[in-house]
Coordinates of C-alpha atoms and ligand atoms in Angstrom, one line a residue:
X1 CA 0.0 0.0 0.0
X2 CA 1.2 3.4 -0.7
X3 CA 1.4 6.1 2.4
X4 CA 0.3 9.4 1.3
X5 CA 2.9 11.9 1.3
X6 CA 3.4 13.4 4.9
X7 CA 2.4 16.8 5.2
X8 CA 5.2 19.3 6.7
X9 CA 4.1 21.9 10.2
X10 CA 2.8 24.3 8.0
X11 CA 0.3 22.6 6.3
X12 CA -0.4 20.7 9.3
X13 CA -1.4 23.9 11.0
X14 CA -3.4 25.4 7.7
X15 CA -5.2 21.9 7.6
X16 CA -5.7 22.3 11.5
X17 CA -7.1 26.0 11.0
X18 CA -9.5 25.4 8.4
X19 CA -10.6 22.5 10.0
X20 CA -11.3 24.6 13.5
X21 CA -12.9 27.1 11.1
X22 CA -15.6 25.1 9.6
X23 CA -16.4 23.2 12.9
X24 CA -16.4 27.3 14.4
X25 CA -19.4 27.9 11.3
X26 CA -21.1 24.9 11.9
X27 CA -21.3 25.8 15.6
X28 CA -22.5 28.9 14.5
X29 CA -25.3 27.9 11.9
X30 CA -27.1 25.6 14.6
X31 CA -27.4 28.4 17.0
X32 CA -29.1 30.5 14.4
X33 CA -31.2 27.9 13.2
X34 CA -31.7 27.4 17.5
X35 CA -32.9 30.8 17.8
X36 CA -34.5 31.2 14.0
X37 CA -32.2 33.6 12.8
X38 CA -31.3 30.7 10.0
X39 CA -34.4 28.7 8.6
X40 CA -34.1 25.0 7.8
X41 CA -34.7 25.7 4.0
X42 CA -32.0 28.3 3.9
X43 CA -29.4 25.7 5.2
X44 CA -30.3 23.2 2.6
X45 CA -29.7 25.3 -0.1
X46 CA -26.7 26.3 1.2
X47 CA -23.1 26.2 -1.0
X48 CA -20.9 26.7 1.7
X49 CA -18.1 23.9 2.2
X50 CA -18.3 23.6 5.9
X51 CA -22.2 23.7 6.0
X52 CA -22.2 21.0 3.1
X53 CA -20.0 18.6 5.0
X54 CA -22.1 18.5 8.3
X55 CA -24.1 15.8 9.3
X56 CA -28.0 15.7 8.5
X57 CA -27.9 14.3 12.1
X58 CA -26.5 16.8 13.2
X59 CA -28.4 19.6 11.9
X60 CA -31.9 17.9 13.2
X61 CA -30.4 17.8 16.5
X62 CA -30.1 21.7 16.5
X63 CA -33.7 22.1 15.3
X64 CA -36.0 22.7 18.8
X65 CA -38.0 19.8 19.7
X66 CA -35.9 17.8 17.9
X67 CA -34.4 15.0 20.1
X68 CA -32.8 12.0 19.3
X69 CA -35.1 9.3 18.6
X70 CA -37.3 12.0 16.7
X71 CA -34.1 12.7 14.4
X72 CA -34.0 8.6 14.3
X73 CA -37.7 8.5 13.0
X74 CA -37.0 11.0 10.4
X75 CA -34.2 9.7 8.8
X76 CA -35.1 6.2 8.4
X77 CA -38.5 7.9 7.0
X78 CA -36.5 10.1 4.5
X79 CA -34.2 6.8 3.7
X80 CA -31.5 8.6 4.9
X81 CA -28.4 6.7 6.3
X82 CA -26.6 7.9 9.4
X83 CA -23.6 8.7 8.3
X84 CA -24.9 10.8 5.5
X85 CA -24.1 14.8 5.1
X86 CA -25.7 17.7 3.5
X87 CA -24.3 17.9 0.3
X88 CA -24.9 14.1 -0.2
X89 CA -28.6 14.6 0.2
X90 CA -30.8 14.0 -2.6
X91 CA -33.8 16.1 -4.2
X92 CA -36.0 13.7 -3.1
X93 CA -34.8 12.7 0.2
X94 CA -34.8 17.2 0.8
X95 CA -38.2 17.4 0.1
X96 CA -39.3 14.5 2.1
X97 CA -37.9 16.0 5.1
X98 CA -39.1 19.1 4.8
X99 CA -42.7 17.0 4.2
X100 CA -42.2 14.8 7.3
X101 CA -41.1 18.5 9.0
X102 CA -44.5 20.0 8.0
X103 CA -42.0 22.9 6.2
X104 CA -43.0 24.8 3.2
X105 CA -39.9 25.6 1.3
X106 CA -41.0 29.5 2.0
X107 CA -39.9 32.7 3.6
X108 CA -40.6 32.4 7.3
X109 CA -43.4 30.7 9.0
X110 CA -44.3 34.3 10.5
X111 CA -43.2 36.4 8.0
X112 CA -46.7 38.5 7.5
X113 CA -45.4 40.6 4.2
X114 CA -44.3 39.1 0.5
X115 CA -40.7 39.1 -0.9
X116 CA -40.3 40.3 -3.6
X117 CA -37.1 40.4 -5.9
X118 CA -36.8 42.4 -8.4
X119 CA -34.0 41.9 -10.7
X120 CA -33.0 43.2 -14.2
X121 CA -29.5 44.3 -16.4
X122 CA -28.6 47.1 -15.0
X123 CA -29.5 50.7 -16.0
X124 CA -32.9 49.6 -16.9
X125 CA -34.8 51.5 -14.0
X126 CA -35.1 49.3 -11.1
X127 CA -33.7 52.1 -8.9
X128 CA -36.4 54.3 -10.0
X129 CA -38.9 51.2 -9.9
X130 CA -38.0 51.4 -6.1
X131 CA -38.0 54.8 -5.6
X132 CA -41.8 54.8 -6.4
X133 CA -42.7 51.7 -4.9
X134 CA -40.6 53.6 -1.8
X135 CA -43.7 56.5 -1.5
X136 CA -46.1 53.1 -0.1
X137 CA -45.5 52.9 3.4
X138 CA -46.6 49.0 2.8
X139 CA -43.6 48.3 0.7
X140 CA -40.1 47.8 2.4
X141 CA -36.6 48.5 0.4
X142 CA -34.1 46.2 1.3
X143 CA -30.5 48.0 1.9
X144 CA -27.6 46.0 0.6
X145 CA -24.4 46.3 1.1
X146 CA -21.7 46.6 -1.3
X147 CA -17.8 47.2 -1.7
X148 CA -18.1 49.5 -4.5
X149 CA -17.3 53.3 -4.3
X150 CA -20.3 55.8 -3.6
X151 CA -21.5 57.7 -6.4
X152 CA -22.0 61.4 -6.2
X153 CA -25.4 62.0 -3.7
X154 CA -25.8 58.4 -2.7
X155 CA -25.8 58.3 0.7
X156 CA -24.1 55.3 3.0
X157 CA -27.4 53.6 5.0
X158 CA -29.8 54.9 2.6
X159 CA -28.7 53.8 -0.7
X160 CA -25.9 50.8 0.3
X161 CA -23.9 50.5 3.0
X162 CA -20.6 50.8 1.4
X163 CA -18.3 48.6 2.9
X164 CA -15.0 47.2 2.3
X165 CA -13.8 43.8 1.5
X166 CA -12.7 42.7 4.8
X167 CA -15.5 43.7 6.5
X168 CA -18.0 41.8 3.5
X169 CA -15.8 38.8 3.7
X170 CA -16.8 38.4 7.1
X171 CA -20.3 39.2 6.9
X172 CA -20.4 36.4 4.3
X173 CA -18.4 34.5 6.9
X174 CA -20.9 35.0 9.8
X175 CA -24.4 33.8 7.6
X176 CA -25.4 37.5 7.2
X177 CA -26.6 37.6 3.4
X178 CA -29.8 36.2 2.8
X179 CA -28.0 36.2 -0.7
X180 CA -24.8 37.8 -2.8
X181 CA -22.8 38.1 -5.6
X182 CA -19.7 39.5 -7.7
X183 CA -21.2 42.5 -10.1
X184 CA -19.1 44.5 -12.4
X185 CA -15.8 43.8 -10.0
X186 CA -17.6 44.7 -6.6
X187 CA -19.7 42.7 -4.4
X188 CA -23.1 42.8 -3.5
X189 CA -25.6 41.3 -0.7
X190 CA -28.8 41.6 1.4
X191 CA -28.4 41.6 4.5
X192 CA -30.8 38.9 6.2
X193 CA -31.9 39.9 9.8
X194 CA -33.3 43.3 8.6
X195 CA -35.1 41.5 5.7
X196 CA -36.6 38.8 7.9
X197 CA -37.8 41.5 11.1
X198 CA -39.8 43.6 7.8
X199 CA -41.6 40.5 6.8
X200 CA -42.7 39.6 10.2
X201 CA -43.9 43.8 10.6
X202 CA -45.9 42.7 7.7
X203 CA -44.3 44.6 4.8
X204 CA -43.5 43.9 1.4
X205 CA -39.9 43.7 0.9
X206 CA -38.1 44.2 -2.2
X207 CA -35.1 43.4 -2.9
X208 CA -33.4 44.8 -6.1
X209 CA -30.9 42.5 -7.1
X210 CA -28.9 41.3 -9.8
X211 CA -29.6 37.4 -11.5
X212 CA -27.1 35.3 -9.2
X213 CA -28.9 36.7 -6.3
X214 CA -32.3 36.2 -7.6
X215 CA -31.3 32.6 -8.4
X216 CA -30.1 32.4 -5.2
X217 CA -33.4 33.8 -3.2
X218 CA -35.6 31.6 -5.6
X219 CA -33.4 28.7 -4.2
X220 CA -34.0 29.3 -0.2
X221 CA -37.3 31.3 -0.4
X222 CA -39.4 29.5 -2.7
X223 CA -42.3 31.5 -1.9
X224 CA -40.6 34.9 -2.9
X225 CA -41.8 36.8 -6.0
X226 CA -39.4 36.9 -8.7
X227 CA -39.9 39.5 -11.1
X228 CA -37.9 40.7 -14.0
X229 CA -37.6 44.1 -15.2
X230 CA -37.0 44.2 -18.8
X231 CA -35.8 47.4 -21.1
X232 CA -38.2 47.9 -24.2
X233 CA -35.1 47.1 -26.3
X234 CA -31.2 46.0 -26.1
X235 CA -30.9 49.9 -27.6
X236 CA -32.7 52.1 -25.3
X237 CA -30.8 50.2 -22.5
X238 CA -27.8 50.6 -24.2
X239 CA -28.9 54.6 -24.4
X240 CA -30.0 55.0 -20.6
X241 CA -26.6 53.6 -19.1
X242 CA -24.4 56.2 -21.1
X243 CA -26.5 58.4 -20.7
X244 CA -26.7 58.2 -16.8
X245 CA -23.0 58.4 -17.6
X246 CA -22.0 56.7 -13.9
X247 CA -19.6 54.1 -15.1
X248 CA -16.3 54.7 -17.2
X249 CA -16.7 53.4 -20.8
X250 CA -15.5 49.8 -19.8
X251 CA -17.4 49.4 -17.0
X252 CA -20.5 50.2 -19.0
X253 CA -19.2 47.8 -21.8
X254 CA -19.0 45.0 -19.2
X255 CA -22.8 45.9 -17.7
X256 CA -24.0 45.5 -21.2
X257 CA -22.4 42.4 -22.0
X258 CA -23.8 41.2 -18.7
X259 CA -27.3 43.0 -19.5
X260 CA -27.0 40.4 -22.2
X261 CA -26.9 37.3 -20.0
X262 CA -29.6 38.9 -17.6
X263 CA -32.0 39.1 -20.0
X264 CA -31.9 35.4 -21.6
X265 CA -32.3 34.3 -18.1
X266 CA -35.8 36.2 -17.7
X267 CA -37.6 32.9 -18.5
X268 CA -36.8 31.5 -14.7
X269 CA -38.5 34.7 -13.3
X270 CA -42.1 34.2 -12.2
X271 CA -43.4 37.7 -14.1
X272 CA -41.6 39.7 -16.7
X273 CA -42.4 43.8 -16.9
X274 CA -41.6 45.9 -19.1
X275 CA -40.1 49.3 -18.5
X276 CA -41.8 51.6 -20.6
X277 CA -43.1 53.8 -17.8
X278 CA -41.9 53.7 -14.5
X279 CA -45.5 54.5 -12.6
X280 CA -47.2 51.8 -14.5
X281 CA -44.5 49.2 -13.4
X282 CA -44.2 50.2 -10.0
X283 CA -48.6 50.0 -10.2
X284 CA -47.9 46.4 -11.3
X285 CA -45.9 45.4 -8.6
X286 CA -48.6 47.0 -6.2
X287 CA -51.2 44.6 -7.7
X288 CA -48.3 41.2 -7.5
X289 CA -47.5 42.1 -4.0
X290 CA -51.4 43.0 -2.4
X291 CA -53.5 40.9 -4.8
Ligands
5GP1 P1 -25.2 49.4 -9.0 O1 -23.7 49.3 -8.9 O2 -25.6 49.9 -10.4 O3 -25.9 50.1 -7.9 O4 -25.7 47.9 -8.9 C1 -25.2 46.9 -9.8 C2 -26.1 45.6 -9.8 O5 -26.1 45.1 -8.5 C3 -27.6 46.0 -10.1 O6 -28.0 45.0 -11.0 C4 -28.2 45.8 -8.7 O7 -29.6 45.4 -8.9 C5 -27.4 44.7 -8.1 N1 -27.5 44.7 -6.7 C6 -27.7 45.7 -5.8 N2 -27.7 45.2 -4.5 C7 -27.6 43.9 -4.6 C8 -27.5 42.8 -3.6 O8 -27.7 43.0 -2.5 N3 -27.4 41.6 -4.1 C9 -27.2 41.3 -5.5 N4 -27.1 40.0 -5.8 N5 -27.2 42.3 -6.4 C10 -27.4 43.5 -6.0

């Protein structure tokens, strides 16, 4: 038999680190889900390494009310062997357990408002979409954060909260994004706690956000309202965002090529708009969220 090669000290402690890292963020994501910061749903959909490789065991166990023989019960129900982990769970064997749970694969069981994403390539008038839909005091904006640059009169708090990398890194770190993504060289996310305390108030919460996050939010929150904004052509779009004139002439070649990819994927959205008039979209929206 061949040994595998020996690893020297300093790999030995990297391996050691990581290691106490991901046990550190498992730790972590059962006391959310404890005190229902973290919904079951969200962690199954989760990508993140550490949270894949944890025992489905071992996340029942952190679920209230949830003891040992009951976890016992609802594996052997869900065919699902001891030794199994979260990222070696199947479609099937997910949705039975969320079935034997009594979960829908929705927002929160007390969330009184709808979410609503609305996504779209950029410069196609989500922000003023929002702005309107901003005047109803029974709609909700989301504030995300991001690490690019403030643009003359936005305002930190009110239109992001501009932050840099370190500090995103570690709000990804700590669970704090109901969803994110890379945009245009910068990142972008919602934060969650402020999204889930609005939906339990009883507002409509939008979140405007790009197509990875969309996909991601349609993922955890099944029950969220995806809409996509689109422009009346590729041209006029291609007018508005030089003529908004807020992004050098390669970053707005790089939005349109992405406006590109946005807009094939508007077929996974549950309601395509189009912009021609900003009232009469933000009137639609009124009639997805309150009908
Ligand atoms: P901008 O830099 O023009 O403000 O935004 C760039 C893109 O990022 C837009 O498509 C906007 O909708 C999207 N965006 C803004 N906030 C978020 C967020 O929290 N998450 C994601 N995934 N996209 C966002």
């Amino acid at each position: 038999m061949v040994n595998p090669p020996k690893k020297n000290k300093s790999e030995l402690r990297a391996a050691a680190e990581k290691a106490l890292a991901a046990r550190r963020k498992r730790a972590e994501v059962k006391a959310k889900l404890k005190n229902g910061e973290l919904l079951l749903t969200e962690v199954l959909a989760s990508s993140d390494d550490s949270i894949l490789r944890m025992k489905v065991s071992e996340l029942l166990l952190s679920i209230p009310a949830i003891g040992i023989t009951k976890t016992k019960v609802l594996m052997e129900n869900c065919n699902i062997s001891a030794s199994r982990r979260i990222g070696g769970l199947g479609l099937k064997q997910r949705a039975q357990l969320l079935k034997e749970l009594k979960i829908s694969n929705s927002p929160s069981p007390d969330a009184l408002g709808k979410l609503i994403v609305i996504s779209g390539p950029s410069g196609v008038g989500k922000s003023s979409i929002t702005r309107e839909l901003r005047k109803d005091n029974r709609f909700w904006i989301s504030v995300s954060a991001t690490t690019r640059s403030a643009r003359t009169g936005e305002e930190n708090g009110v239109d992001y909260f501009f932050i840099d990398d370190e500090k995103f890194s570690q709000m990804v770190e700590a669970n704090e994004f109901l969803e994110w993504a890379n945009f245009a060289n910068s990142k972008y996310g919602t934060p969650r706690a402020a999204v889930n305390q609005k939906l339990k108030e009883g507002k409509h919460v939008v979140l405007e956000i790009e197509l990875q996050g969309a996909r991601q939010v349609r993922k955890s929150r099944s029950d969220a309202i995806l809409v996509f904004i689109q422009p009346p052509s590729f041209e006029v779009l291609k007018d508005r965002l030089i003529k908004r004139g807020t992004e050098s002439e390669s970053a707005t070649v790089a939005r349109l090529a992405r406006a590109k990819e946005e807009m094939a994927a508007s077929v996974e959205f549950d309601h395509v708009l189009i912009n021609h008039e900003v009232g009469e979209v933000a009137k639609a929206l009124v009639s997805l969220a309150t009908l």
